[in-house]
Phi, psi and omega in degrees: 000331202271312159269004125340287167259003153289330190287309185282337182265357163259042162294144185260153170301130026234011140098175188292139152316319152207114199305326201276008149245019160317129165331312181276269197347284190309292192329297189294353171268339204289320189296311174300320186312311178299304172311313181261320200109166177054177176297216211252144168268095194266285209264344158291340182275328197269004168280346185248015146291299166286353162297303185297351151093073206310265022278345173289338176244034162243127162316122200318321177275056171232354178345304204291328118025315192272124187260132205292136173355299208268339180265343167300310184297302176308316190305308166299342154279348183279324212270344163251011185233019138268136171278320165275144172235129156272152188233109208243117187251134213248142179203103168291140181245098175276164198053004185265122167292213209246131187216158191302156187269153201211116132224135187211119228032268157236052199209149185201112221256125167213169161270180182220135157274178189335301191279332176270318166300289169348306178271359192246343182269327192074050163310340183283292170338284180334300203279318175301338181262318188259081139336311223223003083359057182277154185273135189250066195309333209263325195280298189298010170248022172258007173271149185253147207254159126249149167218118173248153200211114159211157204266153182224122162317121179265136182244084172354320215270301185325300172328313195262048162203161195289325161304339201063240178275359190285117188238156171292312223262354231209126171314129130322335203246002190301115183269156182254110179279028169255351171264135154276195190266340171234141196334147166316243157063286188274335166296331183295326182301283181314301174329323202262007157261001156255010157296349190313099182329027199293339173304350192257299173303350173309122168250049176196053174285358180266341163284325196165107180296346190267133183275013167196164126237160194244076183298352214185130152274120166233123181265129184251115185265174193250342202249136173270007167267002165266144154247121200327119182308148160321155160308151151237144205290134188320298197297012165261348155236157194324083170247172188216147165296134183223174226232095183206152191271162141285167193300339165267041188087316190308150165280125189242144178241112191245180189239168170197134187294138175306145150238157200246112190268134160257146176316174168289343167283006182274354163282335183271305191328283254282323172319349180250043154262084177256195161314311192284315181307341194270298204311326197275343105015290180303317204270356173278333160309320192276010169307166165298321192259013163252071171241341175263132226288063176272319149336298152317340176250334174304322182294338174278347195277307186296283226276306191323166128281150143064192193287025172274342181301303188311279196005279197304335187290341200271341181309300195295328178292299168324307182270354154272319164255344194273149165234145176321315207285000195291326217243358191202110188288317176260043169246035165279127174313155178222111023246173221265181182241345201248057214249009182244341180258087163260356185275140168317287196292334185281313178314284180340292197295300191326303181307323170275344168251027151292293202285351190254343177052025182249080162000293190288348171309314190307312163305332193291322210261325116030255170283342150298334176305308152323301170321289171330307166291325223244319181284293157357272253225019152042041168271145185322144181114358208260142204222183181307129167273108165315143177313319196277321155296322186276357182272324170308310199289339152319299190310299197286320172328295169305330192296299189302333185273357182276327181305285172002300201290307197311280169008278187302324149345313205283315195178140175285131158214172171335153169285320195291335203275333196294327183296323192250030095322302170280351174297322205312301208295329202268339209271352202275008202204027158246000000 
């Protein structure tokens, strides 16, 4: 193996027209094939040759760059005999004000210096695959972070082919209605940093009730048979000009990231989102009443716009408190106990100021509902939705899934039964 990538790493600049039929190339796969099994790995080796830093396809002053023969060889031996990749997803919170450092399973919201993003993007990777790409460490650390981190099982055969998991015989076009726009992983984080009140800390709901945005993901794998995403760039998030003199007077024009200011309570609140809240979090997800995509819609109700924001939130209120019989009586017990409630939006709403313990929820949920039906069912009348309506339909959204999680907290039982509880509990505030 080892001479093998001595053989390969003297290649002279700028290396073969197409490498993977390069002399030294075949040899070192014919040597892994052996050594290892399965078929010849061709497009897998040589994405982890330019991660190791191939020297015939690096520019000269980038040499140093380069990993001496022998830890490449060990590294490509390491690289097949793991089972496991850590998969580590960097989520800039653009827009975000100034918030407290969080950790909670396996995720964690900080700022970072230069140098600990270097090391959390695996930059010296970076500059080996993307020459002409620089990582801008200096910039993106004026930024406040999410970082999810998970260990992901390796499936041997998928790794060593350029398709993967990719098969012919299967709809192409098939959607999995359980995936969202970003890894499970990070939708859970993010779900458990939007119980957060931020529409109430916002002192800028008229711009935008949410105390960040997340425009962009870049996932760094462990595993050198992945190839790496491009750096991404400062200027894809929110920075502003700022002003500051030098030690002679001048005006010098520096940057600084925009913020969406939040009051003052979002620094102590933001401190009781720990561990023990994410574990207590986890264990109400495995509950009967997140067996339904209420999660999945609070985080889309946070990345959507415009009225798909609302949508989603009155969905997730919906997919959090609603049962199929609210819409279909007869698959109501008999005899029903709750049979003076026969409308669908009044069950809902009973429930939602059950779980809110707020009277005024019910009118509240109500005329968004309304709203909802009158855009849906594309009748005349429908006028601009106010800042006050979309930070409500936020609000209750959030209030019901925080409520949830307590709700579930209490004892495992049925959805129907925890649900025809909160209707009981619900009827007094109708």
């Amino acid at each position: 193996m080892i001479a093998a990538v001595e053989t390969l790493w003297r290649i002279p600049r700028p290396g073969p027209d197409n490498l993977l039929a390069a002399p030294s190339f075949v040899a070192l796969s014919d040597v892994c094939q052996a050594e290892y099994g399965g078929g010849k790995p061709v497009f897998a080796l040589s994405t982890a040759l330019r991660s190791l830093g191939l020297p015939c396809y690096l520019p000269a002053n980038s040499a140093g760059l380069s990993l001496a023969p022998v830890t490449a060889a060990n590294a490509i031996d390491e690289t097949y005999k793991r089972k496991t990749t850590l998969r580590r997803h960097l989520c800039p919170l653009d827009l975000a004000d100034e918030l407290p450092v969080m950790n909670f399973g396996s995720a964690r919201v900080a700022r970072f210096s230069a140098d600990e993003l270097t090391d959390l993007f695996d930059a010296p990777r970076l500059a080996r695959n993307f020459h002409n790409q620089p990582f801008e460490a200096r910039r993106l650390a004026q930024f406040h972070w999410l970082v999810v981190e998970e260990e992901i099982e390796l499936d041997p055969r998928a790794r060593m082919s350029l398709f993967g998991h990719m098969t012919f015989d299967r709809d192409l076009g098939e959607i999995d209605p359980h995936l969202g726009r970003f890894p499970p992983a990070v939708e859970r984080a993010l779900f458990f940093l939007l119980l957060a009140p931020w529409e109430r800390w916002s002192t800028m709901q008229e711009v935008d009730w949410r105390g960040f945005r997340v425009p962009w993901i870049h996932t760094v794998d462990d595993d050198l048979f992945v190839r790496p995403s491009p750096p991404p760039s400062a200027d894809s998030l929110t920075l502003e000009p700022w002003i500051v003199q030098d030690n002679w007077g001048e005006d010098v024009e520096l940057e600084r990231p925009t913020a969406l200011r939040l009051d003052d309570d979002a620094q102590s609140e933001l401190a009781r989102f720990t561990d023990s809240a994410w574990r207590e979090l986890e264990t109400a997800r495995a509950s009967t009443l997140f067996e339904t995509p209420v999660a999945h819609f609070l985080v889309r109700g946070f990345l959507a716009d415009g009225m798909d924001e609302v949508m989603a939130h009155m969905t997730a209120i919906e997919a959090a408190v609603g049962l199929e019989m609210d819409h279909k009586k007869w698959l109501r017990p008999k005899p029903d106990p709750h049979k003076k409630v026969s409308s669908a939006t009044e069950r809902v709403a009973a429930r939602v100021a059950a779980v809110l313990k707020d009277g005024s929820s019910v009118q509240a949920y109500k005329d968004l509902f309304e709203l909802r039906s009158t855009f849906v069912h594309g009748r005349a009348g429908l006028q601009k939705v106010s800042t006050a309506q979309r930070v409500m339909a936020r609000s209750l959204a959030r209030g019901v899934a925080r409520g949830l999680v307590d709700v579930a907290l209490q004892g495992a039982r049925p959805r129907t039964d925890a649900l025809s509880n909160l209707l009981y509990h619900g009827l007094q505030y109708l």
